[in-house]
């Protein structure tokens, strides 16, 4: 298998060992829970997580200004409730804990079970479920994808500002009501645990509306030039908004080279300009990936002064740039 | 061709258009020369560049604390002397210009020709040639690879400190005398201008000692686990040094996912510990890539207080982290 790994059974633990070497400000508890080495003494603590394979999400965002803890499951596998509970207990300083959950049935079930267990032990816990992927028609079933990282940053900023748990939940929900993403791939990801590609694509095909777990998309199409792909994705996104001032994220899927992310960005900005959209903030990079998938996703949300402040605020994470 | 591009003839110009959208602090002159929007009013100005395809090198390092200009050739093609000359003239504030050249015959010829032309017009110009790739035995023929980015950061710091051109050249040359790199790949890069892969690798093969232009390596070997690959590369590097305190860079080749870079880092740190090496600074990320190659390179250099200060100093570049 073409992977830089030692043993597929140790993918997660080896990765976390390496991450700890890369970031001296984190530590790992209970084998798979990443927390800040210096626990915050006050303010709402934020916990996210889910299956691995989306790096730098979520462990790379455990940092001043963003998350307090990330619960890491095996590749594309939800972490168990006991690990989420351990994270809650480790980060709670008495001001409450917010769980930021991507909308996958396993994650929702396990995080909410942990929430109940923590509440039974006297912790004040709330949760929000991110459903930004408009590739899925049914709103309740929409998956949480790259927009989740914007939620991390906004909630992290609000927590630093001393907002209460209730306030953060209210504001994040409001923000999420305008948060929409959709992705595409020209190469599927190779899943280390199975040695299989998530799907197969012919040399002249691309997949529109992919998930971040190697799931097929909603439409297999003939390869196209970037301007056409960008407009194809924007057409989907603009079914859900008529805002003219947007925050925009161009997210690499893990193995998309920097050069191509820049080329995508050029055509995104041109296409938005053609549509009369003002982009008040542009984020470009690998924020939420699917292992070594080649492709990108676009995320949009309504311009908002406080969200803009949050996105520009300092963070210790090297991955939010 | 599986590439997120519009037209292979516009790869460079589309990429630079996108980069300008991503970084409001740069501007593009003469179509292919990236300079800071706010020209430095004093201090030695630094210019680097070369063929494109190594993003974020070099244009991503045009920033406070690093480069003043980057001259971008077409993919894997040296820029012409007139473009280098334009860069020199654009960034020179009277305190002199340093050219940081990777050791490829086209780059060396074209940058040195531009240097002569600039000197004839009264500019004070010096140049250093980076030769860190120990995959090449002959010292004079060694290619400039990821270590070049460490040179950018060190020279950028010295320039910010107000060092003279002569001082920077002297210090950088001293630093480069302990700078060694070597790389490997499990997947070759797909070159957009030709639509061809740099080389072909069977499913169970890897290439040791690759270059950053799709060049084959020095040895094709059976795939191995990361710990074995890391030790294979370190064996090559340690033919050139007996230092016990090192600065270490783990560089992704462009399409290596974050998860695998972390796994590589774990085994690099373990192997160095086994060899009795103290790592005084660890850099991990995509610094000098070869389009969408999957693999990594290791760079080492001797610990040095001033180099450490330089590596930790602030920079406006989002790509040096």
Coordinates of C-alpha atoms in Angstrom, one line a residue:
Chain A
X1 CA 0.0 0.0 0.0
X2 CA 1.4 3.4 -1.0
X3 CA 1.4 5.0 2.4
X4 CA 4.0 6.5 4.6
X5 CA 3.0 4.4 7.6
X6 CA 4.6 1.7 9.8
X7 CA 1.6 -0.4 10.6
X8 CA -2.0 0.3 9.8
X9 CA -3.0 -0.7 13.3
X10 CA -0.8 2.1 14.7
X11 CA -1.9 4.8 12.3
X12 CA -3.6 6.9 14.9
X13 CA -1.2 6.4 17.8
X14 CA 1.9 7.0 15.5
X15 CA 0.2 10.1 14.1
X16 CA -0.6 11.5 17.5
X17 CA 3.0 10.8 18.7
X18 CA 4.3 12.7 15.8
X19 CA 1.8 15.5 16.3
X20 CA 3.0 15.9 19.9
X21 CA 6.6 16.3 18.6
X22 CA 5.3 19.0 16.1
X23 CA 3.4 20.9 18.7
X24 CA 4.9 21.3 22.2
X25 CA 1.7 23.0 23.5
X26 CA -0.4 19.8 23.4
X27 CA -0.5 16.6 25.3
X28 CA -2.3 13.3 24.8
X29 CA -4.4 11.7 27.5
X30 CA -6.3 8.4 27.3
X31 CA -4.2 7.5 24.2
X32 CA -6.5 9.4 21.8
X33 CA -7.6 12.7 23.4
X34 CA -5.5 15.7 22.5
X35 CA -5.7 18.6 25.0
X36 CA -3.8 21.8 25.6
X37 CA -0.8 21.3 27.9
X38 CA -1.8 24.5 29.8
X39 CA -5.5 24.1 30.7
X40 CA -7.5 27.2 30.4
X41 CA -8.4 28.5 33.9
X42 CA -11.7 30.1 32.9
X43 CA -14.0 30.4 30.0
X44 CA -16.1 27.9 28.1
X45 CA -14.0 24.9 27.0
X46 CA -14.5 23.5 23.5
X47 CA -14.3 19.9 22.5
X48 CA -14.5 18.5 19.0
X49 CA -13.3 15.3 17.3
X50 CA -14.4 12.4 15.3
X51 CA -12.8 9.8 13.1
X52 CA -9.2 10.5 12.0
X53 CA -8.1 11.1 8.5
X54 CA -9.2 14.8 8.3
X55 CA -5.9 16.3 9.5
X56 CA -5.2 19.0 10.6
X57 CA -8.8 18.6 11.9
X58 CA -9.4 18.3 14.7
X59 CA -6.3 17.8 16.8
X60 CA -4.3 20.5 14.9
X61 CA -6.8 23.1 16.2
X62 CA -6.3 22.3 19.9
X63 CA -4.7 25.6 20.7
X64 CA -5.2 29.0 22.3
X65 CA -8.1 30.7 20.5
X66 CA -9.6 27.5 19.2
X67 CA -10.3 24.1 20.7
X68 CA -9.4 22.9 24.2
X69 CA -9.7 19.2 23.3
X70 CA -10.0 16.9 20.3
X71 CA -11.2 13.3 20.6
X72 CA -9.6 11.3 17.9
X73 CA -11.2 8.1 16.7
X74 CA -9.5 5.6 14.4
X75 CA -9.5 6.5 10.7
X76 CA -13.0 7.4 9.6
X77 CA -14.4 5.9 12.9
X78 CA -16.1 7.7 15.6
X79 CA -14.4 7.8 19.0
X80 CA -16.2 6.1 21.9
X81 CA -18.3 7.9 24.5
X82 CA -15.7 7.2 27.3
X83 CA -13.0 9.1 25.4
X84 CA -15.3 12.0 24.8
X85 CA -16.2 12.0 28.5
X86 CA -12.5 11.9 29.4
X87 CA -12.0 15.0 27.2
X88 CA -14.9 16.9 28.8
X89 CA -13.6 16.1 32.3
X90 CA -10.1 17.1 31.4
X91 CA -11.0 20.5 29.9
X92 CA -13.9 21.7 32.1
X93 CA -12.8 24.5 34.4
X94 CA -16.3 25.1 35.8
X95 CA -17.5 27.5 33.0
X96 CA -19.0 24.7 30.9
X97 CA -18.1 22.7 27.9
X98 CA -19.3 23.0 24.3
X99 CA -19.2 19.9 22.1
X100 CA -18.8 20.7 18.4
X101 CA -20.0 17.6 16.5
X102 CA -20.0 16.8 12.8
X103 CA -23.3 15.4 11.7
X104 CA -22.5 11.6 11.4
X105 CA -24.7 9.2 13.2
X106 CA -21.8 7.6 15.1
X107 CA -20.4 10.9 16.2
X108 CA -23.7 12.4 17.2
X109 CA -24.6 9.3 19.2
X110 CA -21.3 8.9 21.0
X111 CA -20.8 12.6 21.7
X112 CA -24.4 13.0 23.0
X113 CA -24.0 9.9 25.2
X114 CA -20.8 11.4 26.7
X115 CA -22.7 14.7 27.2
X116 CA -25.4 12.8 29.2
X117 CA -22.7 11.0 31.2
X118 CA -20.9 14.2 32.0
X119 CA -24.1 16.1 32.9
X120 CA -24.9 13.2 35.3
X121 CA -21.5 13.9 36.9
X122 CA -22.3 17.6 37.3
X123 CA -20.7 19.1 34.3
X124 CA -22.4 21.8 32.4
X125 CA -22.3 20.7 28.7
X126 CA -23.9 21.8 25.5
X127 CA -23.5 20.6 22.0
X128 CA -23.9 21.9 18.4
X129 CA -24.1 19.7 15.4
X130 CA -22.5 21.0 12.1
X131 CA -24.4 20.2 8.9
X132 CA -22.9 22.3 6.2
X133 CA -22.6 19.8 3.3
X134 CA -25.3 20.7 0.8
X135 CA -24.4 17.7 -1.4
X136 CA -27.1 16.1 0.8
X137 CA -30.6 17.4 0.1
X138 CA -32.2 16.5 3.4
X139 CA -31.2 19.2 5.8
X140 CA -31.2 17.0 8.8
X141 CA -28.9 14.5 7.1
X142 CA -26.3 17.0 5.9
X143 CA -22.8 16.0 6.8
X144 CA -20.4 18.2 8.8
X145 CA -17.4 19.1 6.6
X146 CA -15.0 22.0 6.2
X147 CA -17.4 24.6 7.7
X148 CA -16.8 22.9 11.1
X149 CA -13.4 24.6 11.2
X150 CA -15.0 28.0 10.9
X151 CA -17.2 27.0 13.9
X152 CA -14.1 26.0 15.9
X153 CA -12.6 29.4 15.2
X154 CA -15.7 31.4 15.9
X155 CA -16.6 29.5 19.1
X156 CA -13.0 29.7 20.2
X157 CA -13.0 33.4 19.8
X158 CA -16.3 33.8 21.7
X159 CA -14.9 31.6 24.6
X160 CA -11.8 33.8 24.7
X161 CA -14.0 36.9 25.0
X162 CA -15.7 35.3 28.0
X163 CA -19.0 34.5 26.5
X164 CA -21.2 32.2 28.4
X165 CA -22.0 28.7 27.2
X166 CA -25.6 29.7 26.3
X167 CA -24.4 32.7 24.4
X168 CA -21.9 30.7 22.4
X169 CA -24.5 28.1 21.5
X170 CA -26.9 30.8 20.4
X171 CA -24.4 32.7 18.3
X172 CA -22.9 29.6 16.7
X173 CA -26.3 28.3 15.7
X174 CA -27.1 31.6 14.1
X175 CA -23.8 31.5 12.2
X176 CA -24.4 27.9 11.1
X177 CA -27.7 28.8 9.6
X178 CA -25.8 30.5 6.8
X179 CA -22.9 28.0 6.5
X180 CA -22.8 25.9 3.3
X181 CA -20.1 23.7 1.8
X182 CA -19.7 21.3 -1.1
X183 CA -16.7 19.4 -2.3
X184 CA -15.2 17.5 -5.3
X185 CA -12.4 15.2 -6.1
X186 CA -10.2 14.2 -9.0
X187 CA -8.6 11.4 -7.0
X188 CA -10.2 9.3 -4.2
X189 CA -8.4 8.7 -0.9
X190 CA -6.5 5.5 -0.1
X191 CA -7.8 4.3 3.3
X192 CA -4.9 2.8 5.3
X193 CA -7.0 0.5 7.4
X194 CA -8.5 -1.3 4.3
X195 CA -5.8 -0.6 1.7
X196 CA -8.7 0.3 -0.6
X197 CA -9.6 3.5 -2.4
X198 CA -12.8 5.1 -1.3
X199 CA -14.1 4.9 -4.9
X200 CA -12.7 4.5 -8.4
X201 CA -12.5 7.2 -10.9
X202 CA -11.6 6.8 -14.6
X203 CA -8.8 9.1 -16.0
X204 CA -11.4 11.5 -17.4
X205 CA -13.8 11.5 -14.5
X206 CA -14.3 13.6 -11.4
X207 CA -16.7 13.2 -8.5
X208 CA -18.9 16.1 -7.4
X209 CA -20.3 16.3 -3.8
X210 CA -17.8 13.9 -2.2
X211 CA -17.8 13.3 1.5
X212 CA -14.7 13.4 3.7
X213 CA -14.6 9.7 4.4
X214 CA -14.0 8.4 1.0
X215 CA -17.8 8.4 0.3
X216 CA -18.8 8.7 -3.3
X217 CA -20.3 12.0 -4.4
X218 CA -23.7 12.8 -5.7
X219 CA -22.6 13.0 -9.3
X220 CA -19.9 11.5 -11.4
X221 CA -19.0 13.7 -14.3
X222 CA -16.5 14.2 -17.0
X223 CA -13.4 16.1 -15.9
X224 CA -13.6 19.8 -16.6
X225 CA -11.5 22.9 -16.4
X226 CA -11.3 24.6 -13.0
X227 CA -13.6 27.5 -13.9
X228 CA -16.3 25.1 -14.9
X229 CA -15.9 23.0 -11.8
X230 CA -16.0 26.1 -9.6
X231 CA -19.2 27.3 -11.2
X232 CA -20.7 23.9 -10.9
X233 CA -20.1 24.0 -7.1
X234 CA -21.1 27.6 -6.7
X235 CA -24.4 26.8 -8.5
X236 CA -25.1 24.2 -5.8
X237 CA -24.2 26.6 -3.0
X238 CA -26.2 29.5 -4.3
X239 CA -29.4 27.4 -4.2
X240 CA -29.1 28.0 -0.5
X241 CA -28.3 31.7 -0.2
X242 CA -29.0 35.0 -1.8
X243 CA -26.4 37.0 0.2
X244 CA -24.1 39.3 -1.7
X245 CA -21.4 39.6 1.0
X246 CA -19.8 36.4 1.9
X247 CA -16.9 34.8 3.8
X248 CA -15.4 32.1 1.6
X249 CA -13.2 29.1 2.4
X250 CA -11.3 27.1 -0.3
X251 CA -10.3 23.9 1.4
X252 CA -7.8 21.4 0.0
X253 CA -8.7 17.7 0.4
X254 CA -5.3 16.6 1.7
X255 CA -3.2 15.9 -1.4
X256 CA -4.1 18.9 -3.6
X257 CA -0.8 20.8 -4.3
X258 CA -0.5 24.5 -3.2
X259 CA -0.2 25.5 -6.9
X260 CA -3.6 24.0 -7.7
X261 CA -5.3 25.5 -4.6
X262 CA -4.1 28.9 -5.9
X263 CA -5.5 28.2 -9.4
X264 CA -8.8 27.2 -7.9
X265 CA -8.8 30.4 -5.8
X266 CA -8.3 32.6 -8.8
X267 CA -11.4 31.1 -10.5
X268 CA -13.5 31.1 -7.3
X269 CA -12.8 34.8 -6.9
X270 CA -13.5 35.5 -10.6
X271 CA -16.7 33.6 -10.5
X272 CA -17.9 35.3 -7.3
X273 CA -17.1 38.7 -8.8
X274 CA -19.1 37.7 -11.9
X275 CA -22.0 36.9 -9.6
X276 CA -21.8 40.3 -7.9
X277 CA -20.6 38.8 -4.7
X278 CA -18.3 40.8 -2.3
X279 CA -15.9 38.5 -0.5
X280 CA -15.2 40.0 2.9
X281 CA -12.8 37.2 4.0
X282 CA -11.0 34.5 2.0
X283 CA -9.5 31.4 3.7
X284 CA -7.4 29.1 1.6
X285 CA -5.7 25.9 2.7
X286 CA -6.0 22.4 4.0
X287 CA -8.4 22.7 6.8
X288 CA -10.5 19.6 6.7
X289 CA -9.2 16.8 4.6
X290 CA -9.9 13.2 3.6
X291 CA -6.4 11.6 3.9
X292 CA -4.7 11.9 0.5
X293 CA -7.7 12.8 -1.6
X294 CA -7.1 15.3 -4.4
X295 CA -9.8 17.9 -4.8
X296 CA -11.2 20.8 -2.9
X297 CA -14.3 22.0 -1.2
X298 CA -15.9 25.5 -1.1
X299 CA -17.5 26.9 2.0
X300 CA -19.6 30.1 2.2
X301 CA -21.2 32.0 5.0
X302 CA -22.8 35.4 5.5
X303 CA -20.5 38.3 6.3
X304 CA -20.8 39.2 10.0
X305 CA -18.6 41.6 11.9
X306 CA -18.1 39.4 14.9
X307 CA -17.4 36.3 12.8
X308 CA -14.8 38.4 10.8
X309 CA -13.2 39.5 14.0
X310 CA -13.1 35.9 15.2
X311 CA -11.5 34.7 11.9
X312 CA -8.8 37.3 12.2
X313 CA -8.1 36.8 15.9
X314 CA -4.8 35.3 16.9
X315 CA -4.6 31.6 17.5
X316 CA -1.7 29.3 18.5
X317 CA -2.7 26.8 15.8
X318 CA -0.3 26.7 12.9
X319 CA -3.1 25.2 10.8
X320 CA -5.6 28.1 10.8
X321 CA -4.0 30.6 8.5
Chain B
X1 CA -4.9 15.0 -17.1
X2 CA -5.8 14.8 -13.4
X3 CA -5.0 18.4 -12.5
X4 CA -7.1 21.2 -11.2
X5 CA -6.0 23.6 -13.9
X6 CA -7.7 25.5 -16.7
X7 CA -5.0 25.5 -19.3
X8 CA -1.5 24.2 -19.0
X9 CA -0.2 27.3 -20.8
X10 CA -1.6 29.5 -18.0
X11 CA -0.5 27.4 -15.1
X12 CA 1.9 30.0 -13.8
X13 CA -0.1 33.1 -14.5
X14 CA -3.3 31.6 -13.0
X15 CA -1.4 30.4 -10.0
X16 CA 0.1 33.9 -9.4
X17 CA -3.3 35.5 -9.8
X18 CA -4.7 33.1 -7.1
X19 CA -1.7 33.7 -4.9
X20 CA -2.3 37.5 -5.0
X21 CA -5.9 36.9 -3.9
X22 CA -4.6 34.7 -1.0
X23 CA -2.0 37.2 0.1
X24 CA -2.9 40.9 0.0
X25 CA 0.7 41.9 1.0
X26 CA 2.2 40.9 -2.4
X27 CA 2.0 42.2 -5.9
X28 CA 3.1 40.9 -9.2
X29 CA 5.3 42.9 -11.6
X30 CA 6.5 41.9 -15.0
X31 CA 3.9 39.1 -15.0
X32 CA 6.1 36.6 -13.1
X33 CA 7.9 38.5 -10.3
X34 CA 6.4 38.5 -6.9
X35 CA 7.4 41.4 -4.6
X36 CA 6.1 42.9 -1.3
X37 CA 3.5 45.5 -1.8
X38 CA 5.3 47.7 0.7
X39 CA 8.9 47.9 -0.4
X40 CA 11.4 47.8 2.5
X41 CA 12.9 51.3 2.9
X42 CA 16.3 50.0 4.2
X43 CA 18.2 46.8 4.7
X44 CA 19.5 44.2 2.3
X45 CA 16.8 43.0 0.0
X46 CA 16.5 39.2 -0.8
X47 CA 15.6 37.7 -4.1
X48 CA 15.1 34.0 -4.8
X49 CA 13.1 32.1 -7.4
X50 CA 13.4 29.4 -10.0
X51 CA 11.1 27.2 -11.9
X52 CA 7.5 26.9 -10.5
X53 CA 6.1 23.7 -9.1
X54 CA 7.7 24.0 -5.6
X55 CA 5.0 25.9 -3.9
X56 CA 4.9 27.5 -1.4
X57 CA 8.5 28.1 -2.6
X58 CA 9.4 30.7 -3.4
X59 CA 6.6 33.2 -3.9
X60 CA 4.9 32.2 -0.6
X61 CA 8.0 33.4 1.3
X62 CA 7.8 36.9 -0.1
X63 CA 7.0 38.6 3.2
X64 CA 8.2 40.6 6.1
X65 CA 11.1 38.6 7.7
X66 CA 11.8 36.5 4.6
X67 CA 12.1 37.4 0.9
X68 CA 11.6 40.7 -0.9
X69 CA 11.1 39.2 -4.3
X70 CA 10.6 35.8 -6.0
X71 CA 11.2 35.4 -9.7
X72 CA 8.9 32.6 -10.9
X73 CA 9.7 30.6 -14.0
X74 CA 7.3 28.3 -15.8
X75 CA 6.9 24.8 -14.2
X76 CA 10.4 23.4 -13.6
X77 CA 11.9 26.0 -15.9
X78 CA 14.4 28.7 -14.9
X79 CA 13.2 32.3 -15.2
X80 CA 15.0 34.5 -17.7
X81 CA 17.7 37.0 -16.7
X82 CA 15.6 40.0 -17.6
X83 CA 13.0 38.9 -15.0
X84 CA 15.6 38.5 -12.3
X85 CA 17.0 41.9 -13.2
X86 CA 13.5 43.4 -12.9
X87 CA 13.2 41.9 -9.4
X88 CA 16.6 43.3 -8.3
X89 CA 15.7 46.7 -9.6
X90 CA 12.3 46.6 -7.9
X91 CA 13.5 45.6 -4.4
X92 CA 16.9 47.4 -4.1
X93 CA 16.6 50.3 -1.7
X94 CA 20.3 51.1 -1.8
X95 CA 21.5 48.7 0.8
X96 CA 22.2 45.9 -1.7
X97 CA 20.5 42.8 -2.9
X98 CA 21.3 39.1 -2.2
X99 CA 20.3 36.5 -4.7
X100 CA 19.6 33.1 -3.2
X101 CA 20.0 30.5 -6.0
X102 CA 19.2 26.8 -6.0
X103 CA 22.1 24.9 -7.7
X104 CA 20.6 24.1 -11.2
X105 CA 22.6 25.1 -14.2
X106 CA 19.8 27.2 -15.7
X107 CA 19.1 29.1 -12.5
X108 CA 22.8 29.7 -11.7
X109 CA 23.4 31.0 -15.3
X110 CA 20.4 33.2 -15.4
X111 CA 20.6 34.7 -11.9
X112 CA 24.3 35.4 -12.3
X113 CA 23.8 37.0 -15.7
X114 CA 21.1 39.2 -14.1
X115 CA 23.6 40.0 -11.3
X116 CA 26.2 41.2 -13.8
X117 CA 23.6 43.3 -15.6
X118 CA 22.4 44.8 -12.3
X119 CA 26.0 45.6 -11.2
X120 CA 26.6 47.3 -14.5
X121 CA 23.7 49.5 -13.7
X122 CA 25.2 50.4 -10.3
X123 CA 23.3 47.9 -8.0
X124 CA 25.3 46.2 -5.2
X125 CA 24.4 42.5 -5.7
X126 CA 25.8 39.3 -4.2
X127 CA 24.6 35.7 -4.6
X128 CA 24.8 32.5 -2.7
X129 CA 24.1 29.1 -4.3
X130 CA 22.4 26.4 -2.2
X131 CA 23.6 22.9 -2.7
X132 CA 22.1 20.8 0.1
X133 CA 21.0 17.6 -1.7
X134 CA 23.4 14.9 -0.7
X135 CA 21.7 12.5 -3.1
X136 CA 24.3 13.8 -5.5
X137 CA 27.9 12.8 -4.6
X138 CA 29.8 15.5 -6.3
X139 CA 29.6 18.5 -3.9
X140 CA 29.7 21.1 -6.7
X141 CA 26.8 19.4 -8.5
X142 CA 24.5 19.0 -5.5
X143 CA 21.0 20.4 -6.1
X144 CA 19.4 23.0 -4.0
X145 CA 16.3 21.6 -2.3
X146 CA 14.3 22.2 1.0
X147 CA 17.3 23.6 2.8
X148 CA 16.9 26.7 0.6
X149 CA 13.9 27.7 2.7
X150 CA 16.1 27.7 5.9
X151 CA 18.4 30.0 4.0
X152 CA 15.5 32.3 3.2
X153 CA 14.5 32.5 6.8
X154 CA 18.1 33.0 8.2
X155 CA 19.0 35.6 5.6
X156 CA 15.7 37.3 6.1
X157 CA 16.3 37.6 9.8
X158 CA 19.8 38.9 9.3
X159 CA 18.5 41.5 6.8
X160 CA 15.8 42.6 9.3
X161 CA 18.6 43.0 12.0
X162 CA 20.3 45.4 9.7
X163 CA 23.3 43.2 8.7
X164 CA 25.3 44.3 5.7
X165 CA 25.3 42.4 2.4
X166 CA 28.8 41.1 3.1
X167 CA 27.9 39.9 6.6
X168 CA 24.8 38.1 5.4
X169 CA 26.8 36.3 2.6
X170 CA 29.5 35.3 5.1
X171 CA 27.0 34.0 7.7
X172 CA 24.8 32.2 5.2
X173 CA 27.8 30.5 3.7
X174 CA 28.9 29.3 7.1
X175 CA 25.4 28.0 7.8
X176 CA 25.2 26.3 4.4
X177 CA 28.4 24.4 5.1
X178 CA 26.4 22.2 7.6
X179 CA 23.1 22.0 5.6
X180 CA 22.2 18.6 4.2
X181 CA 19.0 17.2 2.7
X182 CA 17.8 14.1 1.0
X183 CA 14.3 13.1 -0.2
X184 CA 12.2 10.1 -1.2
X185 CA 8.9 9.5 -3.0
X186 CA 6.2 6.8 -3.1
X187 CA 4.4 8.6 -5.9
X188 CA 6.0 10.7 -8.7
X189 CA 4.6 14.1 -9.7
X190 CA 2.4 14.7 -12.7
X191 CA 3.9 17.6 -14.7
X192 CA 1.1 19.8 -16.0
X193 CA 3.1 21.1 -19.0
X194 CA 3.8 17.5 -20.4
X195 CA 0.9 15.5 -18.9
X196 CA 3.6 13.0 -17.9
X197 CA 4.7 11.6 -14.6
X198 CA 8.3 12.4 -13.7
X199 CA 9.0 8.7 -13.4
X200 CA 7.0 5.5 -13.0
X201 CA 7.0 3.5 -9.8
X202 CA 5.5 0.0 -9.3
X203 CA 3.0 -0.5 -6.5
X204 CA 5.7 -2.0 -4.3
X205 CA 8.5 0.4 -5.1
X206 CA 9.8 3.7 -3.8
X207 CA 12.4 6.1 -5.0
X208 CA 15.2 7.3 -2.7
X209 CA 17.1 10.5 -3.4
X210 CA 14.6 12.1 -5.7
X211 CA 14.9 15.7 -6.9
X212 CA 12.2 18.3 -6.8
X213 CA 11.7 18.4 -10.6
X214 CA 10.4 14.9 -11.2
X215 CA 13.9 13.7 -11.5
X216 CA 14.4 10.0 -10.6
X217 CA 16.3 9.3 -7.4
X218 CA 19.6 7.5 -6.9
X219 CA 18.1 4.2 -5.9
X220 CA 14.8 2.4 -6.6
X221 CA 14.0 0.2 -3.7
X222 CA 11.2 -2.0 -2.4
X223 CA 8.6 -0.1 -0.3
X224 CA 9.4 -0.2 3.3
X225 CA 7.9 0.9 6.6
X226 CA 8.5 4.5 7.7
X227 CA 11.0 3.7 10.4
X228 CA 13.2 1.9 7.8
X229 CA 12.8 4.7 5.2
X230 CA 13.7 7.3 7.8
X231 CA 16.9 5.4 8.9
X232 CA 17.8 4.8 5.2
X233 CA 17.7 8.6 4.7
X234 CA 19.4 9.4 8.0
X235 CA 22.3 7.0 7.1
X236 CA 22.9 9.1 3.9
X237 CA 22.7 12.4 5.9
X238 CA 25.1 11.2 8.6
X239 CA 27.8 10.4 6.1
X240 CA 28.2 14.2 6.1
X241 CA 28.0 15.2 9.7
X242 CA 29.1 14.1 13.2
X243 CA 27.2 16.8 15.0
X244 CA 25.1 15.8 18.0
X245 CA 22.8 18.8 18.2
X246 CA 20.8 19.5 15.1
X247 CA 18.1 21.6 13.6
X248 CA 15.8 19.2 11.6
X249 CA 13.2 19.8 8.9
X250 CA 10.7 17.2 7.7
X251 CA 9.4 18.5 4.4
X252 CA 6.4 17.2 2.6
X253 CA 6.7 16.9 -1.2
X254 CA 3.3 18.4 -2.0
X255 CA 0.7 15.7 -1.8
X256 CA 1.8 14.0 1.4
X257 CA -1.1 14.1 3.8
X258 CA -0.7 15.8 7.2
X259 CA -1.3 12.4 8.9
X260 CA 1.6 10.8 7.2
X261 CA 3.9 13.8 7.8
X262 CA 3.1 13.3 11.5
X263 CA 3.9 9.6 11.3
X264 CA 7.2 10.4 9.6
X265 CA 8.0 12.9 12.3
X266 CA 7.5 10.4 15.0
X267 CA 10.0 8.0 13.5
X268 CA 12.5 10.7 12.6
X269 CA 12.5 11.9 16.3
X270 CA 12.8 8.3 17.5
X271 CA 15.7 7.5 15.1
X272 CA 17.5 10.6 16.0
X273 CA 17.1 9.9 19.7
X274 CA 18.5 6.4 19.1
X275 CA 21.5 8.0 17.4
X276 CA 22.1 10.2 20.4
X277 CA 21.1 13.4 18.6
X278 CA 19.5 16.4 20.3
X279 CA 17.0 18.2 18.1
X280 CA 17.1 21.8 19.0
X281 CA 14.4 22.8 16.5
X282 CA 12.0 20.8 14.5
X283 CA 10.2 22.1 11.4
X284 CA 7.5 20.0 9.8
X285 CA 5.4 21.0 6.7
X286 CA 5.3 21.5 3.0
X287 CA 8.2 24.0 2.5
X288 CA 9.7 22.9 -0.9
X289 CA 7.5 20.6 -3.0
X290 CA 7.5 19.0 -6.3
X291 CA 3.9 19.6 -7.5
X292 CA 1.8 16.6 -6.3
X293 CA 4.6 14.2 -5.4
X294 CA 4.0 12.0 -2.4
X295 CA 7.0 11.6 -0.2
X296 CA 9.2 13.6 2.1
X297 CA 12.7 15.0 2.5
X298 CA 14.8 15.4 5.6
X299 CA 17.1 18.4 6.1
X300 CA 19.6 18.8 8.9
X301 CA 21.9 21.5 10.0
X302 CA 24.1 22.3 13.0
X303 CA 22.5 23.9 16.0
X304 CA 23.5 27.6 16.1
X305 CA 22.0 30.3 18.4
X306 CA 21.6 32.9 15.8
X307 CA 20.0 30.4 13.3
X308 CA 17.6 29.3 16.0
X309 CA 16.6 32.9 16.7
X310 CA 16.1 33.4 13.0
X311 CA 13.9 30.4 12.7
X312 CA 11.8 31.5 15.6
X313 CA 11.5 35.1 14.5
X314 CA 8.2 36.4 13.2
X315 CA 7.4 36.4 9.6
X316 CA 4.4 37.5 7.6
X317 CA 4.6 34.3 5.5
X318 CA 1.8 31.9 6.3
X319 CA 3.9 29.1 4.9
X320 CA 6.8 29.2 7.3
X321 CA 5.4 27.6 10.5

